[in-house]
Every structure is written in C-alpha cells, then in structure tokens.
Coordinates of C-alpha atoms in Angstrom, one line a residue:
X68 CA 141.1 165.3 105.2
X69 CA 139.6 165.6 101.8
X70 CA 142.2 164.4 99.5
X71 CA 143.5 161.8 101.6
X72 CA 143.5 158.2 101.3
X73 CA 140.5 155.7 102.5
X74 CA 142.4 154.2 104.8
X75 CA 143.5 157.3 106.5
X76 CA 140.6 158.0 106.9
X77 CA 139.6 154.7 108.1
X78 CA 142.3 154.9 110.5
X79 CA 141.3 158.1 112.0
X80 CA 137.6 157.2 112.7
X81 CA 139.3 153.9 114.0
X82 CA 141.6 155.8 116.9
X83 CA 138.5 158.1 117.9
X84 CA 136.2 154.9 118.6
X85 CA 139.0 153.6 120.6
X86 CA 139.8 157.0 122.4
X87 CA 136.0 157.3 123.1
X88 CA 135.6 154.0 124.9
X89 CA 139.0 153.9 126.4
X90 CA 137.5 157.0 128.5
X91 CA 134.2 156.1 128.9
X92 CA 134.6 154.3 132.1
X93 CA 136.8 156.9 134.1
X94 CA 134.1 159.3 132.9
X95 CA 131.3 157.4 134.2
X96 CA 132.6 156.6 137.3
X97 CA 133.2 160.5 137.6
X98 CA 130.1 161.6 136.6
X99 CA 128.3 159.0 139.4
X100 CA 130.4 161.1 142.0
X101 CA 129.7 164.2 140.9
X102 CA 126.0 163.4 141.1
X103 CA 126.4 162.3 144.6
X104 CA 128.9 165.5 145.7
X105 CA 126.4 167.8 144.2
X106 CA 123.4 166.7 145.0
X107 CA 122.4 166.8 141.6
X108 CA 121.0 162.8 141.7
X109 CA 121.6 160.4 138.7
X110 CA 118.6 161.3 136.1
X111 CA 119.8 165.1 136.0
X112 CA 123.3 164.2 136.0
X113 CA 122.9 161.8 133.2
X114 CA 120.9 164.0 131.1
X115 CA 123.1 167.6 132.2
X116 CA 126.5 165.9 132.7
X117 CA 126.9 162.6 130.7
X118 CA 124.6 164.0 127.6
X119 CA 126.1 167.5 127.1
X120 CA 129.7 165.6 126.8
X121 CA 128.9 162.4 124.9
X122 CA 127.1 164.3 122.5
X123 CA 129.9 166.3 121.4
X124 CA 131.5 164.6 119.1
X125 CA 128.0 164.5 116.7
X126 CA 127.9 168.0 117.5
X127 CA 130.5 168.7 115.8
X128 CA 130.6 165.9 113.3
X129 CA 126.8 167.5 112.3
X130 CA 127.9 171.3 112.5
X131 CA 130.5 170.2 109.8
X132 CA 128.6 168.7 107.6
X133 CA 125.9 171.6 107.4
X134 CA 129.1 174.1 107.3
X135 CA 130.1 172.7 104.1
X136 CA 126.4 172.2 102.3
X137 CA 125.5 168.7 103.4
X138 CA 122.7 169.3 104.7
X139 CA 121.5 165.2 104.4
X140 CA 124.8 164.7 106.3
X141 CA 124.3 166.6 109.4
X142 CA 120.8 165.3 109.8
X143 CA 121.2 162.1 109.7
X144 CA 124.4 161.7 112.0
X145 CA 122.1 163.3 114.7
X146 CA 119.1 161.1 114.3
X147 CA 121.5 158.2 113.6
X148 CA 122.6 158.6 116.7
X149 CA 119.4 159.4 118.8
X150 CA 117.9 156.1 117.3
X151 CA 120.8 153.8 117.8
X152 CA 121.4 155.1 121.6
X153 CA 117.9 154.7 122.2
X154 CA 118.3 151.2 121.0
X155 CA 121.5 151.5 124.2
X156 CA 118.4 151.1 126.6
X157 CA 117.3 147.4 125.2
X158 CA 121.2 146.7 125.1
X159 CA 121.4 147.2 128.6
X160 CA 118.2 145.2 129.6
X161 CA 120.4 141.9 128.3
X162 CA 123.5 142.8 130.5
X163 CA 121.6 144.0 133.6
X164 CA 120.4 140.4 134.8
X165 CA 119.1 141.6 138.0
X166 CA 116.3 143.4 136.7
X167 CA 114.5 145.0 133.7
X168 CA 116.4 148.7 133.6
X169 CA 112.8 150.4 132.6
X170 CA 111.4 148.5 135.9
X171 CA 114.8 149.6 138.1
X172 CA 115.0 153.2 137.3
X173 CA 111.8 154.1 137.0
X174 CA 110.8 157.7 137.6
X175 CA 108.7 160.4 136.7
X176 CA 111.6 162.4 135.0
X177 CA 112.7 159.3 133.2
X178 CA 109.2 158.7 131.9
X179 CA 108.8 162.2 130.7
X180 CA 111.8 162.0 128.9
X181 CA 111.5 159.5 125.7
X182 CA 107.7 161.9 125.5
X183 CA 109.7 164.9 125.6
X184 CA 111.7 163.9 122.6
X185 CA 109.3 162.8 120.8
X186 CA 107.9 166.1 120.7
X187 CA 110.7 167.8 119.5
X188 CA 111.2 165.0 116.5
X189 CA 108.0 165.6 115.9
X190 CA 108.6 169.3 115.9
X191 CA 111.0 169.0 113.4
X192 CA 109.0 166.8 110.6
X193 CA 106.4 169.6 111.1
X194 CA 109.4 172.0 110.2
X195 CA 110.5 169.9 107.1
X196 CA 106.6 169.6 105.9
X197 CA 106.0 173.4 106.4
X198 CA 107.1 176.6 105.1
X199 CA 110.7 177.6 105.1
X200 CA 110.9 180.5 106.3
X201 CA 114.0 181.7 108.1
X202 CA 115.2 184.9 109.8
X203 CA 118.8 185.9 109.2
X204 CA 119.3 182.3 107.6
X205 CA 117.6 180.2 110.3
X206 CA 114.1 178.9 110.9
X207 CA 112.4 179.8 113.4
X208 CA 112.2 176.2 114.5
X209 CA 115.6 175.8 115.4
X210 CA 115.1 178.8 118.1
X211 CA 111.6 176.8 118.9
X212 CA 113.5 173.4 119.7
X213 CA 116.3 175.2 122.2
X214 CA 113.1 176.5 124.3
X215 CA 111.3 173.3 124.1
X216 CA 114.6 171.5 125.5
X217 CA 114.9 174.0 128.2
X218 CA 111.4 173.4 129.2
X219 CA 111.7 169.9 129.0
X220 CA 114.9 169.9 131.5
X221 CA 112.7 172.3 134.0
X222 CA 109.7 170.1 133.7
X223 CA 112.1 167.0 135.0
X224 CA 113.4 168.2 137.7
X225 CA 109.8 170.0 139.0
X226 CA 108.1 166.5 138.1
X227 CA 111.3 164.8 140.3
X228 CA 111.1 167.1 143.1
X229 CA 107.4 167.1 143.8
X230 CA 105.4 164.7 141.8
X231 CA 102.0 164.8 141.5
X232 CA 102.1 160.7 141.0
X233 CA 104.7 158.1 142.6
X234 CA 106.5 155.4 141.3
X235 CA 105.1 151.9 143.0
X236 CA 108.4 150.6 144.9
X237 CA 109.9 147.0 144.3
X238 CA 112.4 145.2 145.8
X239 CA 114.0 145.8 142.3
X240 CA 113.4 149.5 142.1
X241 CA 116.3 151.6 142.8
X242 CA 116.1 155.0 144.4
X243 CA 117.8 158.1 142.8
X244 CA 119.6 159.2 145.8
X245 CA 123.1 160.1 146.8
X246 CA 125.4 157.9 148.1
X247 CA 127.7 158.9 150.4
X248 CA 129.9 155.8 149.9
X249 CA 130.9 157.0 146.9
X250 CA 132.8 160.2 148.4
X251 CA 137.0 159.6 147.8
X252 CA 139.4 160.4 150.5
X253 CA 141.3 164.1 149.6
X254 CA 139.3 164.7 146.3
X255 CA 137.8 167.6 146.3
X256 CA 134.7 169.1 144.5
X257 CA 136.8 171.6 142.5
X258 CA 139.6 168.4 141.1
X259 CA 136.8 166.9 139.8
X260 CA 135.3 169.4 138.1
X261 CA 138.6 170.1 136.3
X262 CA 138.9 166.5 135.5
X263 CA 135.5 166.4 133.9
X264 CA 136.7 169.4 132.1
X265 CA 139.5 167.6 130.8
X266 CA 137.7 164.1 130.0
X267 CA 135.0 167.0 127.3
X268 CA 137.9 168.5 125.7
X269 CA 138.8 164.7 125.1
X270 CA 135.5 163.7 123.2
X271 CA 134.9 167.4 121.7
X272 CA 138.2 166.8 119.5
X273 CA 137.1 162.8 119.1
X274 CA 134.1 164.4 117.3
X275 CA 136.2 167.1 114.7
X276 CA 138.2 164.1 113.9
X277 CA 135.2 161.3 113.6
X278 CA 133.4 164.5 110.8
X279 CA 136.5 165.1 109.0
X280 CA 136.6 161.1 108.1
X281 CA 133.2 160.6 107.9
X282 CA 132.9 163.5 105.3
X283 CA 135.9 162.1 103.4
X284 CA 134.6 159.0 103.5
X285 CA 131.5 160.1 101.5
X286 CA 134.0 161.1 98.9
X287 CA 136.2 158.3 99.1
X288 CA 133.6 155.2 98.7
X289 CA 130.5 156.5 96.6
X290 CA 128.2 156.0 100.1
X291 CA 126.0 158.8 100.1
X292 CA 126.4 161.5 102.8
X293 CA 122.7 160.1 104.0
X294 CA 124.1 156.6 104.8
X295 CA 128.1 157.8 106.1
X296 CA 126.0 159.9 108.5
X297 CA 123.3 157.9 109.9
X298 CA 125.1 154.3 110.1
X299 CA 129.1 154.7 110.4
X300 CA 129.3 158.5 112.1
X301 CA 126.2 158.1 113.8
X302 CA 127.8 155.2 115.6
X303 CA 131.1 156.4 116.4
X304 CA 129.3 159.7 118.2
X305 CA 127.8 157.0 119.9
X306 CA 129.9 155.1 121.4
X307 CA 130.3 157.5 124.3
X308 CA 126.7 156.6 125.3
X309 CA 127.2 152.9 124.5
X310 CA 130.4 152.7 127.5
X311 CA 128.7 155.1 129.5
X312 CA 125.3 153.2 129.8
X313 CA 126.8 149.9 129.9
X314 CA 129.5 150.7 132.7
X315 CA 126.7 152.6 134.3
X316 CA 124.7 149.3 134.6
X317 CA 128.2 147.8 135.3
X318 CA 128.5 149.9 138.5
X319 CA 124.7 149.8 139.1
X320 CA 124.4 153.4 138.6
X321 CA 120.8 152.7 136.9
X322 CA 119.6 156.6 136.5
X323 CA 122.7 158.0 135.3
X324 CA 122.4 155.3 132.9
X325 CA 118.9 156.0 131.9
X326 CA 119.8 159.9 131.8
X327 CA 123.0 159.5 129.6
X328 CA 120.6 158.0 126.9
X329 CA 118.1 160.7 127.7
X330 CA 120.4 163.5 127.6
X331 CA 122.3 162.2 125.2
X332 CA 119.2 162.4 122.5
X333 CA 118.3 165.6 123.9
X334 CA 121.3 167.3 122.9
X335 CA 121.3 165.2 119.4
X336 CA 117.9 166.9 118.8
X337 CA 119.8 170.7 119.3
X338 CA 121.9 169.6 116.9
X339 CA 119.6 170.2 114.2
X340 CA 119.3 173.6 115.4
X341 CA 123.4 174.3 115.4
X342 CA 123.3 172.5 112.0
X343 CA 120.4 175.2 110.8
X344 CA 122.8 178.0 111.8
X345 CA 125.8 176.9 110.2
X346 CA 124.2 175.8 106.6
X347 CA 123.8 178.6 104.6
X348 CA 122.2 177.5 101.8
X349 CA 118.6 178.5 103.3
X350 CA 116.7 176.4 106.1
X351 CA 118.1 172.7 107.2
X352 CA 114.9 171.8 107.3
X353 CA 114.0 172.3 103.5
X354 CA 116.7 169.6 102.2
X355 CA 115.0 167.4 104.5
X356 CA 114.9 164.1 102.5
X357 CA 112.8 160.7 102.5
X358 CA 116.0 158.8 104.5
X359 CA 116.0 162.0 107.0
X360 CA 112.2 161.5 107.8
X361 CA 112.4 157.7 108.0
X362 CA 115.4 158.4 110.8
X363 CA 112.6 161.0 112.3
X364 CA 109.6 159.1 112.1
X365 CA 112.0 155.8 113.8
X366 CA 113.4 157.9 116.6
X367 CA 109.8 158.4 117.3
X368 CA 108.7 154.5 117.7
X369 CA 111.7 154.2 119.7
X370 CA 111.3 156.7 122.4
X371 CA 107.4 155.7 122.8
X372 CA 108.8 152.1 122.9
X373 CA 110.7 153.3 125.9
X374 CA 107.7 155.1 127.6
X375 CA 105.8 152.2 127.2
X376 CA 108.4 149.8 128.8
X377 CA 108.7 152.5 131.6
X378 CA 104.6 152.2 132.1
X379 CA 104.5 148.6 131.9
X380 CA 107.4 148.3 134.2
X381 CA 108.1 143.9 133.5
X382 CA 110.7 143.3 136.1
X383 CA 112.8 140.7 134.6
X384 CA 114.0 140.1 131.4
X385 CA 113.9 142.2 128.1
X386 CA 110.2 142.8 127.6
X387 CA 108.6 142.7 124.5
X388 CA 109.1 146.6 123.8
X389 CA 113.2 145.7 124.1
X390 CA 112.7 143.2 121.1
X391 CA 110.9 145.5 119.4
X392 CA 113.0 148.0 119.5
X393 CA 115.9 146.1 118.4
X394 CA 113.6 145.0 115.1
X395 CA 112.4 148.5 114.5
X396 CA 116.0 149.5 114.6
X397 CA 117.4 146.8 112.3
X398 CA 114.1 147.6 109.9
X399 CA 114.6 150.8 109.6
X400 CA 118.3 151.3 108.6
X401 CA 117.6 148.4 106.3
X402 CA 115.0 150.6 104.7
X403 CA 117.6 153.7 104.7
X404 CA 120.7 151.4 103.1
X405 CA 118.2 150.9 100.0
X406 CA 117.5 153.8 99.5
X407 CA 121.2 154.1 99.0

C-alpha cells in the first residue's frame, strides 16, 4: 500500500473496523457454545478461544512492522492494544448495570491473570534495560515470554480446578459453568469448529490489511510510527475485544468476557516475541524507546487496577479502580501524543 493515496488507505482501515465488529457478535455467541459443548468453561475459552483469534489482526499488524525495520511500530500496536482492552474491562462495568463485572466473574484464574501480565510487561522492560544479546537474531527474552505464557495458562486452569482459596459467593456472582441451554438442535461439535475456523481466517486477513494502512499511514501524514501504532492500529486490532466483551456482557456471558480481555493481552504480549523474530536489525528490545516504555510501564497500572478491583470485589457500579483506569488511560496516551 505504500505509494497509495491517504484516503485509501483510510478507507481500508475503515472496511476492516467494520468487518471486525460486523463478526464480533456471531463469534461470541459461538465461542459461549463451544465453552459449554467442550467443557472448556468461560475463563479458558475466553483466554484460549476469543484471545488467540481477536488478537490476530495486531499479530500481524506488529509482525509487519518489525519485518520492515520499525521496530517502534510493532511495539507499540501491541501494548496499544493491551492497554486500551484493558481499559474494555471499566467499559463494560458502565453497560453491565446489574452488577460490577470484577464482583460477577470473580475467580481465581481471572485474578491471576492481570498479575500474570504484569509479569511478562515487566519482563520485557527488564529486556529493554538490559543487555542485548540475541541468539540467531532473537533475545533470549522473547523464548522466556512464550514459557512464561505457557505457565501462566497451566497455572489457571490448576488454580480453577482445585483452589487452594474460594471465591465468597453473592447473589451477584456468577458461576463459570456450562450451560446446557445453550446446546442448538442438529449442530454438531465438528460444524462449529469449522465455523470458528472460518470466523479466524476472517480477522487474520482484517489484521494484514489494518498493518498495510497503518504503515502507510506513517508515510502518508508525518505521525510517527510510535503514535500510528499505539493510538489508531492499536485500536482497530482492538475492536475484536471491544464487540466481544461488550456482546459477552450483552448475553451475560461474564467469564468469557473477562477471558477475551485476558487472553486477548496475553497473546499481545507474544507479540513482542514474533516481532523479535521477524526484525532483523538486532534485538526488538534494543530500539525500545521512551513512548514504548510509557505504553509498558501503563499496561502495568492497568492490569494491577484490575487485580485490585477483582480483590475488592464493589458490587455495583464502576468502582474507583474503573475511573482510574479510564484517567490512567487518557493520561498516558496524552503523554505519548507529545512526545510526537
């Protein structure tokens, strides 16, 4: 798309964002079925299911960017993204009147989640502040992230199937458990697999198209690749978490919507790690910047601003760390945009 016009380009980011939440819905309500046929429950569905697939398109938007030496680029359309869908959780409090969404889904996994990322962002500002070092082009923190992510997923679902602490029940608090309502006359286990299938390929070419325009973009208006990649790409890959958390809430489907957040900032954290592999001008983490660390060092705050909401548990309302959160946000990428 280099070479083209702005408005093409404007145009093409315009028809992913609309293909991405004209699907998000049939996904969702897909996904909640799945978790139900398979036994798989909402959390781990959310964070396996919904975050593997919604966080394709910044995949590939950040693999792009480090492919072709913008390094600033690919780092900040992934931590773009895990601080705005964060900010997805405090969203949701205001549409979910029945209860606080921290208060309704809590859960061991879901509380060990926002402390699970946290660790890895702050695995990576250790990697920028270090030594770069790589092995065949990569550091060595990229391969550490992957096992941390791994171990995080295995910890969840120990912690879900035999906690060592429970949850105290409300008349609010919603169980993570199948429900066999939500089986469908004639549909079978394998035809929804295939449609799930179908609904990735979907979002995996949203997410060439949204990089493409975002890195022309850079080009076209004079925006550094920082700012393209943390505010306008960052939110288009996001808008599969924003439909999927909202229709989630929609359909009361409170853990998936808790794990499509989760999962989906998971996966944005691996994408340093893909990034590190396809950027071969020496380690990712080297060209970190002062914008890339304020996105780090926010996605941070955010996540423990989740914990903390899932500890205090307030059962109505937004709760003071869902305002918070919504200022933190709004500070911080007023802090990136002047740094231009």
């Amino acid at each position: 798309m280099q070479g083209w016009p702005l408005w093409a380009s404007a145009l093409v980011m315009a028809a992913a964002a609309a293909a991405l939440l004209i699907g998000g819905g049939p996904f969702t309500r897909l996904v909640d079925r799945l978790a139900d046929r398979t036994g798989l429950g909402g959390t781990m569905a959310g964070i396996i299911l919904v975050g593997a697939v919604t966080a394709l398109p910044g995949l590939i938007t950040s693999v792009l960017g480090a492919a072709r030496g913008d390094a600033e680029f690919a780092m900040n359309n992934a931590l773009g993204g895990i601080a705005l869908q964060t900010v997805f959780i405090a969203l949701a409090d205001v549409f979910y009147r029945r209860a606080n969404l921290e208060h309704a889904a809590a859960s061991l996994p879901n509380l060990l989640a926002p402390i699970g990322l946290s660790i890895l962002l702050s695995t990576v500002l250790l990697a920028g502040a270090g030594p770069q070092v790589t092995v065949l082009g990569v550091h060595p923190v990229s391969v550490l992230l992957v096992f941390l992510y791994w171990y995080w997923l295995r910890l969840s679902r120990k912690v879900g199937d035999d906690p060592m602490w429970r949850v105290t029940p409300t008349r609010n608090t919603q169980h993570d458990e199948p429900d066999p309502a939500s089986r469908r006359p004639g549909e079978s286990l394998r035809s929804m697999w295939l449609k799930f299938a179908g609904l990735a390929a979907l979002v995996a070419l949203t997410g060439y198209a949204t990089g493409e325009a975002g890195l022309a973009l850079t080009e076209q208006t004079g925006l550094s690749s920082g700012v393209v990649g943390a505010v306008v790409t960052g939110f288009v890959t996001s808008l599969p978490e924003l439909v999927t958390v909202l229709y989630a809430v929609r359909i009361r489907a409170l853990h998936l919507a808790i794990g499509d957040i989760i999962g989906g900032n998971g996966f944005d954290v691996l994408f340093l790690s893909a990034s590190d592999v396809a950027y071969r001008e020496g380690s990712l983490y080297g060209a970190m910047t002062q914008g890339v660390v304020l996105l780090v060092s926010l996605g941070i705050v955010l996540n423990l601003l989740v914990a903390a909401g899932l500890i205090r548990r307030q059962e109505h309302g937004i709760g003071f760390e869902g305002v918070a959160m919504f200022a933190f946000y709004a500070l911080g990428i007023g802090f990136l945009m002047g740094m231009g």
